[in-house]
Amino acid sequence: MSPNSRHTAGAELSRVFEHIDANKDQFVSRLLDYLRHPSISAHNIGMSEVAELLVTMLSRLGLEARTIPTSGYPMVLASWNRAPGAPTVLLYGHYDVQPPDPLEAWISPPFEPTIRDGRIYARGAGDNKGQHFAQILALESHFAVHGRLPCNVLLLLEGEEEIGSPNIAEFVRAHRDLLRADLVITADGPLHESNRPIITYGVRGIVSFELRARAANRDVHSGNFGGVVPNPIWTLVHLLATMKNADGEITIDGFRDDVVAPTERERAATARLPQIAEDVKRALNLATLDNPVDRPPADSLMFYPTLTINGFHGGYAGPGPKTIVPHEAFVKCDARLVERQNPDDILDKIEAHVKKHAPDVEFLRVESTPPSKTPLDAPFSQTVQSAVHAAHGVEPLIYSSLGATLPDYVFTKILGTPSFVVPYANADEANHAPNENIRIDCFLKGVRTGAAVLDALGKSVESSGPIHSDGENGSWLEP
Amino acid sequence: MSPNSRHTAGAELSRVFEHIDANKDQFVSRLLDYLRHPSISAHNIGMSEVAELLVTMLSRLGLEARTIPTSGYPMVLASWNRAPGAPTVLLYGHYDVQPPDPLEAWISPPFEPTIRDGRIYARGAGDNKGQHFAQILALESHFAVHGRLPCNVLLLLEGEEEIGSPNIAEFVRAHRDLLRADLVITADGPLHESNRPIITYGVRGIVSFELRARAANRDVHSGNFGGVVPNPIWTLVHLLATMKNADGEITIDGFRDDVVAPTERERAATARLPQIAEDVKRALNLATLDNPVDRPPADSLMFYPTLTINGFHGGYAGPGPKTIVPHEAFVKCDARLVERQNPDDILDKIEAHVKKHAPDVEFLRVESTPPSKTPLDAPFSQTVQSAVHAAHGVEPLIYSSLGATLPDYVFTKILGTPSFVVPYANADEANHAPNENIRIDCFLKGVRTGAAVLDALGKSVESSGPIHSDGENGSWLEP
Ligand SMILES: [Zn+2]
Ligand SMILES: [Zn+2]
């Protein structure tokens, strides 16, 4: 058996693990230092300071590091390229954080990292500073023990992930040569709530849009004008009812045309996952799940598109009655997309549907991100699985897809590189919320996982190859 | 021809008109004095002061006047009963006013009445102080010229009309004997926008209700939970779509069962009204009216029930996208009712429909008022029409019903008395809005109209009779 398939650390990796154990206190204290620096992309706070801080940190490690400007905040790109013949892994993360509001809900201030009960509380602790800092410490630990890395490494840290990654696609298209890699590893998101590790092979895409209906030039009295003056809320209700039916089926013309069914391998992997239906019902105090009720939640989240109304607002909202015919209303929606739905095509179809059923309703495109999927049998899939197994001592859960968005498509669809999401944070990291935190044991397990992946890639006998050669692969490659 | 059918003032009435002309400046100045007293029922400001002020004013005129307590604000009731053999008219109005907010939108303060361009600006100028004060001045003018009134008079001024008349039905049921009359005249609402007088023979009823949907115990991420966690906005959309279709037909089970078609007389009167479709479209900047587009607006407002969504709110309302599955949403609705729809029965039917189609949605009854209708050939109908014609010098428009609500049913359904709404205010009175006003000429025309009605009733040869003897009458009488 190869070292990979034994799922235990070989001698080189064991020494790295020992180094990590011996240095855990200073690792934690250095993460606290890093978290003290705000880098809020939405508010343009501290962005270039943190980008420069990262360049300094990575240069000291021995990587060639620099910032590369974009139309927005700069990318931080670092590389180490002295393992000829070994594969190249691109480690992706993001150095921007969510705004910390509401401040009053934080037990300790968001940029004064505080340890309580084995957790580090700070904005960015889980999303994503604690995770990419663990990746950096994995590199450092290999350097410290072996004076070198087991494989070639590219580290790409984005400054705009929390504002929807508006420039990463253009950046990746413009710098294909700099970003040539055999695989991508993203350390983001949470472990399973049982603390089991997860490897995710794709993410759903998203389009979001707004529907705006207007009728009269002002609200009018429902007694004097009801039934005479059109009501934009009724207009939107009747339009929405044509877009998804009460059974939960999306009925927008053509919406489901390009949906690819999951492969046998994906079905089998998903069937092995812990069932979450009862947990979701208990946690959210739900009597039933959404229609169709007989579909396992994991299937819904990985293999099916959605159409979600995020908000519907029009007319009177105060206490008691108010007898008006409102003059305007709006609806905000998002749709999660699966392979091979193309966001622009989907937005075109939704717009055509709206024009057909409610020609006076305004349709506004808000944002779109394509779905992404790496086949379960893509190159390095087994290597990554074995490394994660070795770091955690337990077999990882295999997610064919994530429900939520990451700009993963830039790697799979633009670069054609297999991409794996390997989260380090605890399930209750409270990302995007007050009291964001990372458990110290999860953080250190993250450093070990990062180290194990590098070690496994150095020993890998798998050969690189584009992910789009596989007939079973549901993805589409950007021309 | 009788004096009534000549539509011109006889000698006695001419002298009253002359008195009104000679006293118009002091009438206006006394209205300004009255309007200086706030009486905001919604905020409990000045209510008993204004009630007492009215009692003093009416006692001085020679009426027996008093306040009668209710569970809310007191009724003011005054009577003059010394015209044996002549009919008794009950004049109804209300002494409470709407709150004046937003104050900053008023050109002159709401309780500092100001004359500009022939209009008196003040809260209550049109709704309703200027109108019932004109009725009082009509009584005063008859007393001044003739030392007596031509018929018996009851004056009932409510203090809770602007908060939905919660106690008037109980009051009327408890004081049937005090309120025995041959007809009711309500001076409220506006003249036609051409300034032509209007007589209205009924009002639609109303029910209002709220639908509340809840799913999870908090908003969740649409990527992690969309399609798994039920979305209360979708629930309400699908429920509402079963309640009214895109053609404008109300499809609640049983909702239209008791709707009575208009009589031939009502159809004919309505067909003679000025067509308002183009005016409404121009005023509100509308390309089309509501479905069904081929129905004349007057028919919709008088003869058809409505189902109006007053407000729909749930989920995210801020700028940009927010990828949530909201956990709660609510809808506020009102339905206008026509004869013989019974509000309690209609609310039962709506509740049953909601329970059938969306059992988890909470249904809240908010308020209800029955419809009311006096047949076009009811006793004193011709007398009132002729008097209004005489006061204005132009034939009144005959409205079979008003779109909006008044507590008219307490007279028709509880007392069985024919009831006529004869408005005095200008069409642009801006009631319930900032810069409420009454045109001075409309106010004085109101005094003349009030005087002419009293005169005509004194000369009337019509005999009193219950309105419910008419087989064509669409109304129902409270048992
Ligand atoms: Zn984030
Ligand atoms: Zn009013």
PDB file of N, CA, C and O in Angstrom, chain A residues 190-252:
ATOM      1  N   PRO A 190     -17.083  25.329   7.092  1.00  0.00           N
ATOM      2  CA  PRO A 190     -16.996  24.541   8.322  1.00  0.00           C
ATOM      3  C   PRO A 190     -16.842  23.033   8.092  1.00  0.00           C
ATOM      4  O   PRO A 190     -17.260  22.479   7.079  1.00  0.00           O
ATOM      5  N   LEU A 191     -16.274  22.381   9.098  1.00  0.00           N
ATOM      6  CA  LEU A 191     -16.304  20.922   9.213  1.00  0.00           C
ATOM      7  C   LEU A 191     -17.747  20.479   9.432  1.00  0.00           C
ATOM      8  O   LEU A 191     -18.623  21.294   9.724  1.00  0.00           O
ATOM      9  N   HIS A 192     -17.981  19.181   9.320  1.00  0.00           N
ATOM     10  CA  HIS A 192     -19.287  18.659   9.704  1.00  0.00           C
ATOM     11  C   HIS A 192     -19.515  18.943  11.184  1.00  0.00           C
ATOM     12  O   HIS A 192     -18.573  19.080  11.957  1.00  0.00           O
ATOM     13  N   GLU A 193     -20.779  19.024  11.584  1.00  0.00           N
ATOM     14  CA  GLU A 193     -21.018  19.399  12.988  1.00  0.00           C
ATOM     15  C   GLU A 193     -20.558  18.334  13.972  1.00  0.00           C
ATOM     16  O   GLU A 193     -20.360  18.614  15.146  1.00  0.00           O
ATOM     17  N   SER A 194     -20.326  17.126  13.469  1.00  0.00           N
ATOM     18  CA  SER A 194     -19.721  16.073  14.295  1.00  0.00           C
ATOM     19  C   SER A 194     -18.207  16.258  14.389  1.00  0.00           C
ATOM     20  O   SER A 194     -17.530  15.453  15.023  1.00  0.00           O
ATOM     21  N   ASN A 195     -17.695  17.307  13.729  1.00  0.00           N
ATOM     22  CA  ASN A 195     -16.256  17.578  13.633  1.00  0.00           C
ATOM     23  C   ASN A 195     -15.533  16.702  12.617  1.00  0.00           C
ATOM     24  O   ASN A 195     -14.321  16.788  12.478  1.00  0.00           O
ATOM     25  N   ARG A 196     -16.280  15.865  11.898  1.00  0.00           N
ATOM     26  CA  ARG A 196     -15.630  15.076  10.842  1.00  0.00           C
ATOM     27  C   ARG A 196     -15.194  15.998   9.716  1.00  0.00           C
ATOM     28  O   ARG A 196     -15.896  16.951   9.379  1.00  0.00           O
ATOM     29  N   PRO A 197     -14.046  15.678   9.107  1.00  0.00           N
ATOM     30  CA  PRO A 197     -13.611  16.515   7.982  1.00  0.00           C
ATOM     31  C   PRO A 197     -14.482  16.284   6.745  1.00  0.00           C
ATOM     32  O   PRO A 197     -15.156  15.253   6.630  1.00  0.00           O
ATOM     33  N   ILE A 198     -14.463  17.251   5.878  1.00  0.00           N
ATOM     34  CA  ILE A 198     -15.277  17.232   4.661  1.00  0.00           C
ATOM     35  C   ILE A 198     -14.376  17.595   3.497  1.00  0.00           C
ATOM     36  O   ILE A 198     -13.495  18.450   3.641  1.00  0.00           O
ATOM     37  N   ILE A 199     -14.585  16.957   2.374  1.00  0.00           N
ATOM     38  CA  ILE A 199     -13.991  17.445   1.120  1.00  0.00           C
ATOM     39  C   ILE A 199     -15.138  17.685   0.150  1.00  0.00           C
ATOM     40  O   ILE A 199     -15.976  16.811  -0.057  1.00  0.00           O
ATOM     41  N   THR A 200     -15.167  18.878  -0.390  1.00  0.00           N
ATOM     42  CA  THR A 200     -16.265  19.245  -1.280  1.00  0.00           C
ATOM     43  C   THR A 200     -15.736  19.440  -2.691  1.00  0.00           C
ATOM     44  O   THR A 200     -14.711  20.088  -2.893  1.00  0.00           O
ATOM     45  N   TYR A 201     -16.467  18.883  -3.643  1.00  0.00           N
ATOM     46  CA  TYR A 201     -15.991  18.822  -5.029  1.00  0.00           C
ATOM     47  C   TYR A 201     -16.645  19.854  -5.950  1.00  0.00           C
ATOM     48  O   TYR A 201     -16.406  19.847  -7.146  1.00  0.00           O
ATOM     49  N   GLY A 202     -17.454  20.691  -5.400  1.00  0.00           N
ATOM     50  CA  GLY A 202     -18.079  21.691  -6.268  1.00  0.00           C
ATOM     51  C   GLY A 202     -18.912  22.642  -5.450  1.00  0.00           C
ATOM     52  O   GLY A 202     -19.068  22.471  -4.232  1.00  0.00           O
ATOM     53  N   VAL A 203     -19.423  23.630  -6.085  1.00  0.00           N
ATOM     54  CA  VAL A 203     -20.362  24.535  -5.429  1.00  0.00           C
ATOM     55  C   VAL A 203     -21.461  24.858  -6.444  1.00  0.00           C
ATOM     56  O   VAL A 203     -21.224  24.862  -7.652  1.00  0.00           O
ATOM     57  N   ARG A 204     -22.641  25.086  -5.914  1.00  0.00           N
ATOM     58  CA  ARG A 204     -23.695  25.554  -6.810  1.00  0.00           C
ATOM     59  C   ARG A 204     -23.400  26.991  -7.226  1.00  0.00           C
ATOM     60  O   ARG A 204     -22.712  27.738  -6.526  1.00  0.00           O
ATOM     61  N   GLY A 205     -23.913  27.356  -8.374  1.00  0.00           N
ATOM     62  CA  GLY A 205     -23.819  28.757  -8.793  1.00  0.00           C
ATOM     63  C   GLY A 205     -24.993  29.539  -8.241  1.00  0.00           C
ATOM     64  O   GLY A 205     -25.845  29.012  -7.512  1.00  0.00           O
ATOM     65  N   ILE A 206     -25.047  30.787  -8.598  1.00  0.00           N
ATOM     66  CA  ILE A 206     -26.152  31.622  -8.127  1.00  0.00           C
ATOM     67  C   ILE A 206     -26.434  32.705  -9.154  1.00  0.00           C
ATOM     68  O   ILE A 206     -25.534  33.200  -9.821  1.00  0.00           O
ATOM     69  N   VAL A 207     -27.698  33.005  -9.313  1.00  0.00           N
ATOM     70  CA  VAL A 207     -28.082  34.290  -9.921  1.00  0.00           C
ATOM     71  C   VAL A 207     -29.004  34.966  -8.915  1.00  0.00           C
ATOM     72  O   VAL A 207     -29.744  34.296  -8.192  1.00  0.00           O
ATOM     73  N   SER A 208     -28.913  36.269  -8.839  1.00  0.00           N
ATOM     74  CA  SER A 208     -29.909  36.974  -8.035  1.00  0.00           C
ATOM     75  C   SER A 208     -30.496  38.094  -8.867  1.00  0.00           C
ATOM     76  O   SER A 208     -29.847  38.617  -9.783  1.00  0.00           O
ATOM     77  N   PHE A 209     -31.746  38.385  -8.582  1.00  0.00           N
ATOM     78  CA  PHE A 209     -32.448  39.382  -9.395  1.00  0.00           C
ATOM     79  C   PHE A 209     -33.540  40.020  -8.555  1.00  0.00           C
ATOM     80  O   PHE A 209     -33.897  39.544  -7.480  1.00  0.00           O
ATOM     81  N   GLU A 210     -34.016  41.115  -9.088  1.00  0.00           N
ATOM     82  CA  GLU A 210     -35.094  41.824  -8.416  1.00  0.00           C
ATOM     83  C   GLU A 210     -36.239  41.994  -9.404  1.00  0.00           C
ATOM     84  O   GLU A 210     -36.025  42.189 -10.605  1.00  0.00           O
ATOM     85  N   LEU A 211     -37.450  41.908  -8.910  1.00  0.00           N
ATOM     86  CA  LEU A 211     -38.656  42.197  -9.693  1.00  0.00           C
ATOM     87  C   LEU A 211     -39.288  43.436  -9.081  1.00  0.00           C
ATOM     88  O   LEU A 211     -39.527  43.478  -7.873  1.00  0.00           O
ATOM     89  N   ARG A 212     -39.530  44.431  -9.904  1.00  0.00           N
ATOM     90  CA  ARG A 212     -40.147  45.652  -9.386  1.00  0.00           C
ATOM     91  C   ARG A 212     -41.421  45.950 -10.155  1.00  0.00           C
ATOM     92  O   ARG A 212     -41.420  46.012 -11.376  1.00  0.00           O
ATOM     93  N   ALA A 213     -42.483  46.126  -9.411  1.00  0.00           N
ATOM     94  CA  ALA A 213     -43.777  46.421 -10.035  1.00  0.00           C
ATOM     95  C   ALA A 213     -44.254  47.783  -9.555  1.00  0.00           C
ATOM     96  O   ALA A 213     -44.159  48.103  -8.364  1.00  0.00           O
ATOM     97  N   ARG A 214     -44.738  48.581 -10.475  1.00  0.00           N
ATOM     98  CA  ARG A 214     -45.315  49.875 -10.135  1.00  0.00           C
ATOM     99  C   ARG A 214     -46.634  50.017 -10.874  1.00  0.00           C
ATOM    100  O   ARG A 214     -46.786  49.499 -11.980  1.00  0.00           O
ATOM    101  N   ALA A 215     -47.582  50.711 -10.248  1.00  0.00           N
ATOM    102  CA  ALA A 215     -48.845  50.928 -10.955  1.00  0.00           C
ATOM    103  C   ALA A 215     -49.142  52.431 -10.903  1.00  0.00           C
ATOM    104  O   ALA A 215     -48.604  53.195 -11.708  1.00  0.00           O
ATOM    105  N   ALA A 216     -49.963  52.874  -9.962  1.00  0.00           N
ATOM    106  CA  ALA A 216     -50.289  54.296  -9.883  1.00  0.00           C
ATOM    107  C   ALA A 216     -49.059  55.088  -9.436  1.00  0.00           C
ATOM    108  O   ALA A 216     -48.046  54.539  -9.050  1.00  0.00           O
ATOM    109  N   ASN A 217     -49.182  56.418  -9.511  1.00  0.00           N
ATOM    110  CA  ASN A 217     -48.047  57.256  -9.101  1.00  0.00           C
ATOM    111  C   ASN A 217     -48.029  57.508  -7.595  1.00  0.00           C
ATOM    112  O   ASN A 217     -47.174  58.225  -7.095  1.00  0.00           O
ATOM    113  N   ARG A 218     -48.990  56.922  -6.875  1.00  0.00           N
ATOM    114  CA  ARG A 218     -49.011  57.044  -5.415  1.00  0.00           C
ATOM    115  C   ARG A 218     -49.975  56.002  -4.861  1.00  0.00           C
ATOM    116  O   ARG A 218     -50.799  55.453  -5.595  1.00  0.00           O
ATOM    117  N   ASP A 219     -49.878  55.741  -3.564  1.00  0.00           N
ATOM    118  CA  ASP A 219     -50.842  54.859  -2.921  1.00  0.00           C
ATOM    119  C   ASP A 219     -52.219  55.526  -2.976  1.00  0.00           C
ATOM    120  O   ASP A 219     -52.338  56.736  -2.815  1.00  0.00           O
ATOM    121  N   VAL A 220     -53.245  54.726  -3.176  1.00  0.00           N
ATOM    122  CA  VAL A 220     -54.610  55.267  -3.192  1.00  0.00           C
ATOM    123  C   VAL A 220     -55.478  54.458  -2.232  1.00  0.00           C
ATOM    124  O   VAL A 220     -55.085  53.384  -1.767  1.00  0.00           O
ATOM    125  N   HIS A 221     -56.654  55.000  -1.951  1.00  0.00           N
ATOM    126  CA  HIS A 221     -57.567  54.413  -0.975  1.00  0.00           C
ATOM    127  C   HIS A 221     -58.219  53.158  -1.564  1.00  0.00           C
ATOM    128  O   HIS A 221     -58.728  53.198  -2.681  1.00  0.00           O
ATOM    129  N   SER A 222     -58.191  52.085  -0.798  1.00  0.00           N
ATOM    130  CA  SER A 222     -58.699  50.817  -1.350  1.00  0.00           C
ATOM    131  C   SER A 222     -60.214  50.842  -1.538  1.00  0.00           C
ATOM    132  O   SER A 222     -60.745  50.074  -2.339  1.00  0.00           O
ATOM    133  N   GLY A 223     -60.915  51.710  -0.800  1.00  0.00           N
ATOM    134  CA  GLY A 223     -62.353  51.815  -1.000  1.00  0.00           C
ATOM    135  C   GLY A 223     -62.679  52.592  -2.262  1.00  0.00           C
ATOM    136  O   GLY A 223     -63.586  52.236  -3.012  1.00  0.00           O
ATOM    137  N   ASN A 224     -61.908  53.629  -2.517  1.00  0.00           N
ATOM    138  CA  ASN A 224     -62.181  54.469  -3.685  1.00  0.00           C
ATOM    139  C   ASN A 224     -61.577  53.914  -4.965  1.00  0.00           C
ATOM    140  O   ASN A 224     -61.995  54.292  -6.061  1.00  0.00           O
ATOM    141  N   PHE A 225     -60.560  53.047  -4.843  1.00  0.00           N
ATOM    142  CA  PHE A 225     -59.843  52.619  -6.038  1.00  0.00           C
ATOM    143  C   PHE A 225     -59.569  51.111  -6.122  1.00  0.00           C
ATOM    144  O   PHE A 225     -59.067  50.644  -7.132  1.00  0.00           O
ATOM    145  N   GLY A 226     -59.866  50.371  -5.061  1.00  0.00           N
ATOM    146  CA  GLY A 226     -59.607  48.929  -5.119  1.00  0.00           C
ATOM    147  C   GLY A 226     -60.438  48.271  -6.206  1.00  0.00           C
ATOM    148  O   GLY A 226     -61.636  48.536  -6.317  1.00  0.00           O
ATOM    149  N   GLY A 227     -59.828  47.433  -6.998  1.00  0.00           N
ATOM    150  CA  GLY A 227     -60.532  46.802  -8.115  1.00  0.00           C
ATOM    151  C   GLY A 227     -60.559  47.666  -9.359  1.00  0.00           C
ATOM    152  O   GLY A 227     -60.988  47.214 -10.420  1.00  0.00           O
ATOM    153  N   VAL A 228     -60.086  48.904  -9.230  1.00  0.00           N
ATOM    154  CA  VAL A 228     -60.036  49.813 -10.378  1.00  0.00           C
ATOM    155  C   VAL A 228     -58.581  50.101 -10.741  1.00  0.00           C
ATOM    156  O   VAL A 228     -58.195  50.049 -11.912  1.00  0.00           O
ATOM    157  N   VAL A 229     -57.791  50.398  -9.722  1.00  0.00           N
ATOM    158  CA  VAL A 229     -56.377  50.695  -9.935  1.00  0.00           C
ATOM    159  C   VAL A 229     -55.574  49.411  -9.729  1.00  0.00           C
ATOM    160  O   VAL A 229     -55.753  48.720  -8.728  1.00  0.00           O
ATOM    161  N   PRO A 230     -54.712  49.047 -10.680  1.00  0.00           N
ATOM    162  CA  PRO A 230     -53.956  47.803 -10.547  1.00  0.00           C
ATOM    163  C   PRO A 230     -53.095  47.815  -9.279  1.00  0.00           C
ATOM    164  O   PRO A 230     -52.579  48.845  -8.870  1.00  0.00           O
ATOM    165  N   ASN A 231     -52.963  46.638  -8.699  1.00  0.00           N
ATOM    166  CA  ASN A 231     -52.246  46.480  -7.433  1.00  0.00           C
ATOM    167  C   ASN A 231     -50.937  45.739  -7.721  1.00  0.00           C
ATOM    168  O   ASN A 231     -50.945  44.553  -8.078  1.00  0.00           O
ATOM    169  N   PRO A 232     -49.794  46.409  -7.585  1.00  0.00           N
ATOM    170  CA  PRO A 232     -48.515  45.763  -7.948  1.00  0.00           C
ATOM    171  C   PRO A 232     -48.195  44.536  -7.096  1.00  0.00           C
ATOM    172  O   PRO A 232     -47.449  43.669  -7.543  1.00  0.00           O
ATOM    173  N   ILE A 233     -48.762  44.459  -5.898  1.00  0.00           N
ATOM    174  CA  ILE A 233     -48.522  43.245  -5.094  1.00  0.00           C
ATOM    175  C   ILE A 233     -49.228  42.058  -5.725  1.00  0.00           C
ATOM    176  O   ILE A 233     -48.645  40.981  -5.880  1.00  0.00           O
ATOM    177  N   TRP A 234     -50.485  42.259  -6.132  1.00  0.00           N
ATOM    178  CA  TRP A 234     -51.172  41.163  -6.834  1.00  0.00           C
ATOM    179  C   TRP A 234     -50.416  40.800  -8.111  1.00  0.00           C
ATOM    180  O   TRP A 234     -50.289  39.620  -8.458  1.00  0.00           O
ATOM    181  N   THR A 235     -49.913  41.796  -8.827  1.00  0.00           N
ATOM    182  CA  THR A 235     -49.163  41.508 -10.051  1.00  0.00           C
ATOM    183  C   THR A 235     -47.982  40.585  -9.758  1.00  0.00           C
ATOM    184  O   THR A 235     -47.759  39.591 -10.461  1.00  0.00           O
ATOM    185  N   LEU A 236     -47.241  40.904  -8.691  1.00  0.00           N
ATOM    186  CA  LEU A 236     -46.072  40.081  -8.358  1.00  0.00           C
ATOM    187  C   LEU A 236     -46.488  38.706  -7.841  1.00  0.00           C
ATOM    188  O   LEU A 236     -45.843  37.700  -8.150  1.00  0.00           O
ATOM    189  N   VAL A 237     -47.563  38.649  -7.065  1.00  0.00           N
ATOM    190  CA  VAL A 237     -48.049  37.348  -6.575  1.00  0.00           C
ATOM    191  C   VAL A 237     -48.376  36.436  -7.757  1.00  0.00           C
ATOM    192  O   VAL A 237     -47.962  35.269  -7.803  1.00  0.00           O
ATOM    193  N   HIS A 238     -49.116  36.983  -8.725  1.00  0.00           N
ATOM    194  CA  HIS A 238     -49.510  36.138  -9.854  1.00  0.00           C
ATOM    195  C   HIS A 238     -48.308  35.777 -10.725  1.00  0.00           C
ATOM    196  O   HIS A 238     -48.220  34.665 -11.241  1.00  0.00           O
ATOM    197  N   LEU A 239     -47.357  36.693 -10.853  1.00  0.00           N
ATOM    198  CA  LEU A 239     -46.143  36.372 -11.609  1.00  0.00           C
ATOM    199  C   LEU A 239     -45.343  35.270 -10.898  1.00  0.00           C
ATOM    200  O   LEU A 239     -44.957  34.268 -11.512  1.00  0.00           O
ATOM    201  N   LEU A 240     -45.106  35.456  -9.608  1.00  0.00           N
ATOM    202  CA  LEU A 240     -44.312  34.468  -8.861  1.00  0.00           C
ATOM    203  C   LEU A 240     -44.966  33.089  -8.898  1.00  0.00           C
ATOM    204  O   LEU A 240     -44.278  32.070  -8.985  1.00  0.00           O
ATOM    205  N   ALA A 241     -46.311  33.074  -8.845  1.00  0.00           N
ATOM    206  CA  ALA A 241     -47.009  31.783  -8.865  1.00  0.00           C
ATOM    207  C   ALA A 241     -46.774  31.035 -10.177  1.00  0.00           C
ATOM    208  O   ALA A 241     -46.924  29.816 -10.222  1.00  0.00           O
ATOM    209  N   THR A 242     -46.382  31.759 -11.240  1.00  0.00           N
ATOM    210  CA  THR A 242     -46.049  31.073 -12.500  1.00  0.00           C
ATOM    211  C   THR A 242     -44.600  30.595 -12.527  1.00  0.00           C
ATOM    212  O   THR A 242     -44.206  29.891 -13.448  1.00  0.00           O
ATOM    213  N   MET A 243     -43.797  30.996 -11.527  1.00  0.00           N
ATOM    214  CA  MET A 243     -42.364  30.704 -11.563  1.00  0.00           C
ATOM    215  C   MET A 243     -41.984  29.462 -10.751  1.00  0.00           C
ATOM    216  O   MET A 243     -40.979  28.822 -11.011  1.00  0.00           O
ATOM    217  N   LYS A 244     -42.789  29.181  -9.740  1.00  0.00           N
ATOM    218  CA  LYS A 244     -42.549  27.969  -8.946  1.00  0.00           C
ATOM    219  C   LYS A 244     -43.908  27.551  -8.421  1.00  0.00           C
ATOM    220  O   LYS A 244     -44.678  28.397  -7.962  1.00  0.00           O
ATOM    221  N   ASN A 245     -44.218  26.270  -8.494  1.00  0.00           N
ATOM    222  CA  ASN A 245     -45.537  25.859  -8.037  1.00  0.00           C
ATOM    223  C   ASN A 245     -45.501  25.404  -6.580  1.00  0.00           C
ATOM    224  O   ASN A 245     -44.442  25.323  -5.960  1.00  0.00           O
ATOM    225  N   ALA A 246     -46.676  25.120  -6.058  1.00  0.00           N
ATOM    226  CA  ALA A 246     -46.781  24.791  -4.634  1.00  0.00           C
ATOM    227  C   ALA A 246     -46.117  23.461  -4.304  1.00  0.00           C
ATOM    228  O   ALA A 246     -45.847  23.175  -3.135  1.00  0.00           O
ATOM    229  N   ASP A 247     -45.823  22.655  -5.329  1.00  0.00           N
ATOM    230  CA  ASP A 247     -45.104  21.403  -5.091  1.00  0.00           C
ATOM    231  C   ASP A 247     -43.591  21.609  -5.051  1.00  0.00           C
ATOM    232  O   ASP A 247     -42.830  20.642  -4.914  1.00  0.00           O
ATOM    233  N   GLY A 248     -43.159  22.851  -5.218  1.00  0.00           N
ATOM    234  CA  GLY A 248     -41.732  23.135  -5.147  1.00  0.00           C
ATOM    235  C   GLY A 248     -41.010  23.003  -6.480  1.00  0.00           C
ATOM    236  O   GLY A 248     -39.780  23.066  -6.533  1.00  0.00           O
ATOM    237  N   GLU A 249     -41.760  22.825  -7.573  1.00  0.00           N
ATOM    238  CA  GLU A 249     -41.126  22.703  -8.894  1.00  0.00           C
ATOM    239  C   GLU A 249     -40.976  24.073  -9.534  1.00  0.00           C
ATOM    240  O   GLU A 249     -41.954  24.827  -9.612  1.00  0.00           O
ATOM    241  N   ILE A 250     -39.775  24.368  -9.987  1.00  0.00           N
ATOM    242  CA  ILE A 250     -39.544  25.629 -10.683  1.00  0.00           C
ATOM    243  C   ILE A 250     -40.141  25.509 -12.083  1.00  0.00           C
ATOM    244  O   ILE A 250     -39.835  24.571 -12.818  1.00  0.00           O
ATOM    245  N   THR A 251     -41.025  26.444 -12.410  1.00  0.00           N
ATOM    246  CA  THR A 251     -41.802  26.344 -13.653  1.00  0.00           C
ATOM    247  C   THR A 251     -41.472  27.465 -14.628  1.00  0.00           C
ATOM    248  O   THR A 251     -42.235  27.718 -15.557  1.00  0.00           O
ATOM    249  N   ILE A 252     -40.338  28.111 -14.429  1.00  0.00           N
ATOM    250  CA  ILE A 252     -39.882  29.122 -15.395  1.00  0.00           C
ATOM    251  C   ILE A 252     -39.537  28.400 -16.693  1.00  0.00           C
ATOM    252  O   ILE A 252     -38.803  27.393 -16.680  1.00  0.00           O
TER     253      ILE A 252
END
